[in-house]
Every structure is written in structure tokens, then in C-alpha cells.
Coordinates of C-alpha atoms in Angstrom, one line a residue:
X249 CA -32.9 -74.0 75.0
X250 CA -30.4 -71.7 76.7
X251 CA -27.0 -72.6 76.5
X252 CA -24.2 -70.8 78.4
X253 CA -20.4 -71.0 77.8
X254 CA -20.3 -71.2 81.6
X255 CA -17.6 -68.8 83.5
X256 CA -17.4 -70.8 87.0
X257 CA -15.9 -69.5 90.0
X258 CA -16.1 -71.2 93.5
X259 CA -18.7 -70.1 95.6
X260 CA -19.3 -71.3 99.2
X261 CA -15.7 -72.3 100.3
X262 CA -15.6 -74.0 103.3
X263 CA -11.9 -75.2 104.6
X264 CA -12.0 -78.1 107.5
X265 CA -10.8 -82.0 107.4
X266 CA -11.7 -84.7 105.0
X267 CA -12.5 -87.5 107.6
X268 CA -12.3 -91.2 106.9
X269 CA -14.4 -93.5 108.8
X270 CA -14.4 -98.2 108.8
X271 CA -16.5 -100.7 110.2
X272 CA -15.0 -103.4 111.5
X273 CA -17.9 -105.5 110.9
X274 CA -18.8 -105.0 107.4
X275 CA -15.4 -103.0 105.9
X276 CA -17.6 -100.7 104.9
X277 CA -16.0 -97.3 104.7
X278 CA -17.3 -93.6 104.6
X279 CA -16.3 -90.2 104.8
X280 CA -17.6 -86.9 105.6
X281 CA -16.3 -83.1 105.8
X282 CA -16.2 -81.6 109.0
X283 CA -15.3 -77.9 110.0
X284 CA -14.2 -78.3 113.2
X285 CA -10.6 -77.1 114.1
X286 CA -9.5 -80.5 115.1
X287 CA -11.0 -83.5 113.2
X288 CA -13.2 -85.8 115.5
X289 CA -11.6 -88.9 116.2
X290 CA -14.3 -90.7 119.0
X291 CA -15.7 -94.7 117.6
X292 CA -19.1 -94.7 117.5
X293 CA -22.1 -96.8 116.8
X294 CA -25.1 -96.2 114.5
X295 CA -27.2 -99.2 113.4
X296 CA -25.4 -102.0 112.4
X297 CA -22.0 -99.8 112.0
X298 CA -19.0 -99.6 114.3
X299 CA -17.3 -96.1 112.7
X300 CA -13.5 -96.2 114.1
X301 CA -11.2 -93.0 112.6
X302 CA -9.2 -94.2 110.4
X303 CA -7.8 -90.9 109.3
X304 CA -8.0 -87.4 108.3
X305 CA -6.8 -85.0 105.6
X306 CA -6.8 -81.0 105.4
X307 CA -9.6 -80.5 102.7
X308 CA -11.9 -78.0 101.1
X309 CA -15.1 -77.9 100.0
X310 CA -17.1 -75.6 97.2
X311 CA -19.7 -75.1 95.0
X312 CA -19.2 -73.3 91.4
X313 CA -21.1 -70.5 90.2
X314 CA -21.3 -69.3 86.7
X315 CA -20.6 -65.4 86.3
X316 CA -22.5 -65.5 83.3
X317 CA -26.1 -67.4 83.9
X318 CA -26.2 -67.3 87.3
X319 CA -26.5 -71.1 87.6
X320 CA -25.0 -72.7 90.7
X321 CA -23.7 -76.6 91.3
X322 CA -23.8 -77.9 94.1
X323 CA -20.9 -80.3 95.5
X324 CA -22.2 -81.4 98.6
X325 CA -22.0 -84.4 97.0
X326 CA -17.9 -84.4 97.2
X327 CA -16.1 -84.4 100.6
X328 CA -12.6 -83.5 99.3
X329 CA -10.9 -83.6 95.7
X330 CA -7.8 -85.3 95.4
X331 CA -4.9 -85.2 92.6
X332 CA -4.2 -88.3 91.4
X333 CA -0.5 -90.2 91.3
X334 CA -1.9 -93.8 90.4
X335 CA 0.2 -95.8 88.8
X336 CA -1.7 -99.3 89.3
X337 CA -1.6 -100.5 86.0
X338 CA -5.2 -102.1 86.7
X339 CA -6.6 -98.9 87.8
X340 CA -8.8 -96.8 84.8
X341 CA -7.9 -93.5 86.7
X342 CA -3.9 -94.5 86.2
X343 CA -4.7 -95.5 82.6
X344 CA -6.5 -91.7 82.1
X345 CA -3.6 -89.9 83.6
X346 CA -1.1 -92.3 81.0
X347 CA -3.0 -91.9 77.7
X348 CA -3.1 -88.3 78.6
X349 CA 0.9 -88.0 79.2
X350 CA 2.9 -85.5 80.9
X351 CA 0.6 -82.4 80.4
X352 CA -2.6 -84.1 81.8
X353 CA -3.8 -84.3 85.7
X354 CA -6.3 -86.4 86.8
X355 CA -8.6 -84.9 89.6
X356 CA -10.5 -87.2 91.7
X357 CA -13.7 -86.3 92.9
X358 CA -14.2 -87.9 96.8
X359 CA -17.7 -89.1 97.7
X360 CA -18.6 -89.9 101.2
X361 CA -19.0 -93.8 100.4
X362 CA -16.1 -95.3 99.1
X363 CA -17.3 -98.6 98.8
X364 CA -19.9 -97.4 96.7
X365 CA -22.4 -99.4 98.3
X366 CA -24.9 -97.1 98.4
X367 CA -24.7 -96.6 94.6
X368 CA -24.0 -92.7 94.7
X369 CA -21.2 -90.7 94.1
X370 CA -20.3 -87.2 93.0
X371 CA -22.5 -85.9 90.4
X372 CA -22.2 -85.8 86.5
X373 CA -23.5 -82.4 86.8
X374 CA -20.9 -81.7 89.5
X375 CA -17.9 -83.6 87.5
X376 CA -18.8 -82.2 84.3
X377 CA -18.7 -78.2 86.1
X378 CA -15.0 -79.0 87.9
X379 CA -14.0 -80.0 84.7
X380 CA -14.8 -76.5 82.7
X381 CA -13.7 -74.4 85.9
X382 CA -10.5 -76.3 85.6
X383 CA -9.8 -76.4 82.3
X384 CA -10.8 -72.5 81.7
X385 CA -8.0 -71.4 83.5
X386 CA -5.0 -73.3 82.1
X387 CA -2.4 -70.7 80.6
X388 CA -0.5 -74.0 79.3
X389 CA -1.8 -74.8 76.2
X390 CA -0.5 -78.0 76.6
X391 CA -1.7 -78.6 80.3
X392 CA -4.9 -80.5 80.3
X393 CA -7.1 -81.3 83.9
X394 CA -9.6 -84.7 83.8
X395 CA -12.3 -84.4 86.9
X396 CA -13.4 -87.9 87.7
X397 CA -15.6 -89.1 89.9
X398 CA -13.6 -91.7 92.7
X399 CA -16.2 -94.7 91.7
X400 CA -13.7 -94.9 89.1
X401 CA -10.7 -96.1 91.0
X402 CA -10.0 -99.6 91.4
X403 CA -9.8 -98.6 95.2
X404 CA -10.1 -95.2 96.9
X405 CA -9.2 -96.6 100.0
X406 CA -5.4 -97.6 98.5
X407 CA -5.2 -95.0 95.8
X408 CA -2.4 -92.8 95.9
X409 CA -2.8 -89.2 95.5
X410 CA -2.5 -85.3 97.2
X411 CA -6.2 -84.7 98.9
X412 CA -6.2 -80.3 97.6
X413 CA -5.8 -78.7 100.9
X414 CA -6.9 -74.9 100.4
X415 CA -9.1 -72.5 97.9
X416 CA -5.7 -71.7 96.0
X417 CA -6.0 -75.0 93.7
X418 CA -5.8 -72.8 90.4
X419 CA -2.7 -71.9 91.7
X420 CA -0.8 -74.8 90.9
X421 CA -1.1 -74.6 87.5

């Protein structure tokens, strides 16, 4: 069994838009990462689905790498990653970011299905590797970050929160 006190550093960094698709018909909602310089906006059908834009936040996209092992996770699975300012008092990513207090941040991981319909989201694998990378870094020995996967919100689609915009997100600690 090879284990590895994993030194992650993002690999792959794409910058572009975090784009937020509805169906009028079903509510169904989804989202997608797109490079292009402007974020497409047209309505659409495909199946069953009428996609109208319902909006669109600067985003970027990653994968980590460990320095040490050579082992890379893939986030395709995440369209955007989001700091959390819930405060819905029925919401369990609120209730992390209280119980942790002033020193703790919650990261949300965005999938491209917010409804969760389809049953995926981002990755354990993928949650579990933002978390180290995150946590490595911190020079505040009280400063703590919490990686979550959005299937945890009571609702993505009203959650409040800052969508992380460039590369630079160590920065901000």
C-alpha cells in the first residue's frame, strides 16, 4: 500500500465563465464551464429540455497534482468553486461554516447538475484533494478551509456565496 502525504498544486488551469442554464418545462437546472471570452447566452433545445441563460459568473477550473507521487485528480467533475456565506439556518453547509466559527471557510464544490437529478456530483476523490491543497497552505494556525461538494446545500440555485474567479485563490488567505 503506498501512501503519500500528498503536496498538491493545480495543474491544468483553465479561466472562462461558470454558466447557468433552466428549463422551463421541468425546472431542471444545469451548468457547464465555457472558455469563450464572452459567455454564450442563445436558448436552445435538446430533447425534452428548453435551456434559457439564466446567468454567468467569472470562474476557473483545475485539476491537482501531487509533487510528490505524481498522482493527478481530475475536476472535470466541478464547473466552478464557490465560497460560502450561508446563513439559512436549515442549510448543512451554514451549520458547517457555524460550528466551525470565525476561523473556518466553507468551499463549495459546483457540479454541472444542481438539481442533482442525475445523482452525480463532484467527486470524493476530488473533495477530499481540494481539501489537503487547501488546508496545506494556511499560515493561520487558526484558519481552517472545509471543501464540500454543492449536493450538500439545501439549494445551490439560492445559496449565497463568491463563485472564485482566478488561479490566485491561495491568496486570500
Amino acid at each position: 500500500m503506498n501512501t503519500c502525504n500528498h503536496k498538491w498544486s493545480m495543474t491544468n488551469i483553465r479561466n472562462g465563465y461558470l454558466v447557468v442554464e433552466g428549463c422551463h418545462r421541468c425546472k431542471a437546472r444545469t451548468s457547464f464551464f465555457s472558455l469563450e471570452t464572452v459567455p454564450p447566452i442563445d436558448d436552445y433545445q435538446e430533447g425534452q429540455h428548453f435551456w434559457t441563460y439564466l446567468g454567468s459568473f467569472q470562474a476557473v477550473k483545475f485539476d491537482l497534482s501531487c509533487s510528490q507521487c505524481s498522482k493527478v485528480v481530475s475536476l472535470d467533475d466541478m464547473m466552478g468553486l464557490m465560497l460560502s456565506t450561508c446563513r439559512a439556518p436549515d442549510c448543512e453547509v451554514a451549520r458547517l461554516s457555524a460550528e466551525g466559527g470565525k476561523g473556518t471557510w466553507v468551499y463549495v464544490a459546483l457540479c454541472a447538475d444542481s438539481t442533482h437529478n442525475s445523482g452525480k456530483c463532484v467527486s470524493d476523490a476530488g473533495i477530499q484533494a481540494l481539501t489537503e491543497y487547501f488546508n496545506a497552505n494556511l499560515k493561520d494556525p487558526g484558519k481552517r478551509i472545509v471543501v464540500v461538494p454543492c449536493r450538500m446545500c439545501k439549494s445551490i440555485d439560492t445559496c449565497e456565496g463568491i463563485v472564485i474567479a482566478d488561479a490566485g485563490l491561495t491568496d486570500i488567505y
